Short mmCIF file of C-alpha atoms in Angstrom, two decimals:
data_model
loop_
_atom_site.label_atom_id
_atom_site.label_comp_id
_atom_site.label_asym_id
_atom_site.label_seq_id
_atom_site.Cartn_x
_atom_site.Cartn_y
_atom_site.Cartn_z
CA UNK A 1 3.06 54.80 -104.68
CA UNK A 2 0.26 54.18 -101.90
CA UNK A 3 -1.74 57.22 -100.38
CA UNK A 4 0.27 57.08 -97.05
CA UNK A 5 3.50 57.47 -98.61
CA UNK A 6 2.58 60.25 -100.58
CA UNK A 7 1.13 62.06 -98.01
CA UNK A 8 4.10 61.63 -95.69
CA UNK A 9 6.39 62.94 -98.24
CA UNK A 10 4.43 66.09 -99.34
CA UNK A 11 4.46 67.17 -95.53
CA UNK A 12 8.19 66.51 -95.68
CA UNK A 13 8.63 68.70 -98.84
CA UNK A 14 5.97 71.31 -97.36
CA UNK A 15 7.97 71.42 -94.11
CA UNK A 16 11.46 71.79 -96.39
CA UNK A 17 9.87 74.17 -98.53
CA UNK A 18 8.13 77.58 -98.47
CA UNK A 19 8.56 78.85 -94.76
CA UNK A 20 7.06 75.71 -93.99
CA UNK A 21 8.20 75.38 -90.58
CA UNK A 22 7.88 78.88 -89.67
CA UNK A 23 3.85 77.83 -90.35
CA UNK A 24 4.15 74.84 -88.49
CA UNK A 25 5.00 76.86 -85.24
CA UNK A 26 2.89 79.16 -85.80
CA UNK A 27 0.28 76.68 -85.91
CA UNK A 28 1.39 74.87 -83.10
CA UNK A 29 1.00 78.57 -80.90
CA UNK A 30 -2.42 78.94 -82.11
CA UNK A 31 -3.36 75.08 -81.37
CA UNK A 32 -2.20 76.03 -77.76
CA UNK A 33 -4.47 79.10 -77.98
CA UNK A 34 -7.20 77.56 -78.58
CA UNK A 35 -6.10 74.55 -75.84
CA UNK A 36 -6.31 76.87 -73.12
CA UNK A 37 -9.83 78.66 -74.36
CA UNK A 38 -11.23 74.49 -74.39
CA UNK A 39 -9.90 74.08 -71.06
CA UNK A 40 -11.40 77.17 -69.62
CA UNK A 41 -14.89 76.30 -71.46
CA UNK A 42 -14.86 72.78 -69.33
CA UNK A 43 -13.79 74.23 -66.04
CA UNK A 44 -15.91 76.78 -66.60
CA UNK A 45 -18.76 74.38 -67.77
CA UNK A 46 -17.81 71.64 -64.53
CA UNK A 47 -18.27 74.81 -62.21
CA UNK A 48 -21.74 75.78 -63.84
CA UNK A 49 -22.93 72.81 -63.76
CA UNK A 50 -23.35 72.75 -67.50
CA UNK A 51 -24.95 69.57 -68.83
CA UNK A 52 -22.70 67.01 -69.50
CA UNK A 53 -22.69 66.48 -72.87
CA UNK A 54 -21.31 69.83 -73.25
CA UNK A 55 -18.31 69.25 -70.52
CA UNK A 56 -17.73 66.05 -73.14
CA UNK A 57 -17.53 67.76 -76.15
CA UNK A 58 -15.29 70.72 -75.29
CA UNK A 59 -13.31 68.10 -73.09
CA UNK A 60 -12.97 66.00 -76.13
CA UNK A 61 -12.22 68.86 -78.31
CA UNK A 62 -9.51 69.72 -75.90
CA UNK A 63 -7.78 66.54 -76.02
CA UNK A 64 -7.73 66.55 -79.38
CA UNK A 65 -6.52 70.08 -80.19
CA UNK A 66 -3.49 68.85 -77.68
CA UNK A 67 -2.89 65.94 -79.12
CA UNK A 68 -2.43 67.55 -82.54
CA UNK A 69 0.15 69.98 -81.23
CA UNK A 70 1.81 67.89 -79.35
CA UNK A 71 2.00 65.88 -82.74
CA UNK A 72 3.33 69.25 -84.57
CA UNK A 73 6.10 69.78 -81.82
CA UNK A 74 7.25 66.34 -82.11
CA UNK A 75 8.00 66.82 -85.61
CA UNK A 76 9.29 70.63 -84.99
CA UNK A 77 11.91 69.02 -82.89
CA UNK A 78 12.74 65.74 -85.16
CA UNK A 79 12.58 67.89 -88.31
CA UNK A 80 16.69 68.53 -88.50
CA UNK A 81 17.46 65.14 -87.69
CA UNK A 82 15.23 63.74 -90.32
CA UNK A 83 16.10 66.40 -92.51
CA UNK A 84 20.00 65.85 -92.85
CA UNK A 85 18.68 62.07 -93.99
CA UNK A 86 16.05 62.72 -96.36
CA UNK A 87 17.13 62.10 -100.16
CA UNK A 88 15.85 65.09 -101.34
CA UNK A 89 16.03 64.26 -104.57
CA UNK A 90 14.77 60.85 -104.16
CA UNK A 91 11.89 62.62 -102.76
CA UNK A 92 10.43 64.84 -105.50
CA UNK A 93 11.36 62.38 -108.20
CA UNK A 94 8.32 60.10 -106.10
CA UNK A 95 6.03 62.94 -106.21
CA UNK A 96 6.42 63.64 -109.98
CA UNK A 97 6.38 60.20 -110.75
#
């Protein structure tokens, strides 16, 4: 089994197992935590007149803390759809084997 495979189906069997979704939201709260304090820091650093290296960073750091959430919530909302599908057993037979 290739690397990408495996990786997609632990995160499938981490999200199915554990409280793993209850963590996933949880995450995806404090991803839009820290969202908003980026987005502050380059309003903020645009109204200072920071330098702009600094407006990049936290601007780039931004985009990608949304991007990652909005990743999180995607699967959040396909996870009971994908989950009535999945052959669970299937599944963890792979990732002994």
């Amino acid at each position: 089994m290739n690397t990408d495979t495996k990786q997609l189906l632990t995160r499938w069997q981490s999200l199915q197992k554990d409280g793993g979704l209850q963590r996933a939201a949880s995450m995806a709260r404090a991803l839009w935590f820290v969202g908003l304090v980026l987005c502050i820091f380059v309003v903020l650093a645009v109204v200072y007149q920071l330098h702009p290296a600094l407006v990049a960073v936290g601007a780039a750091a931004m985009g990608w803390v949304i991007a990652e959430r909005n990743a999180l919530r995607t699967r959040l909302a396909q996870w009971p759809i994908f989950k009535s599908y999945i052959d669970w057993k299937r599944v963890e037979e792979d990732l002994r084997g």
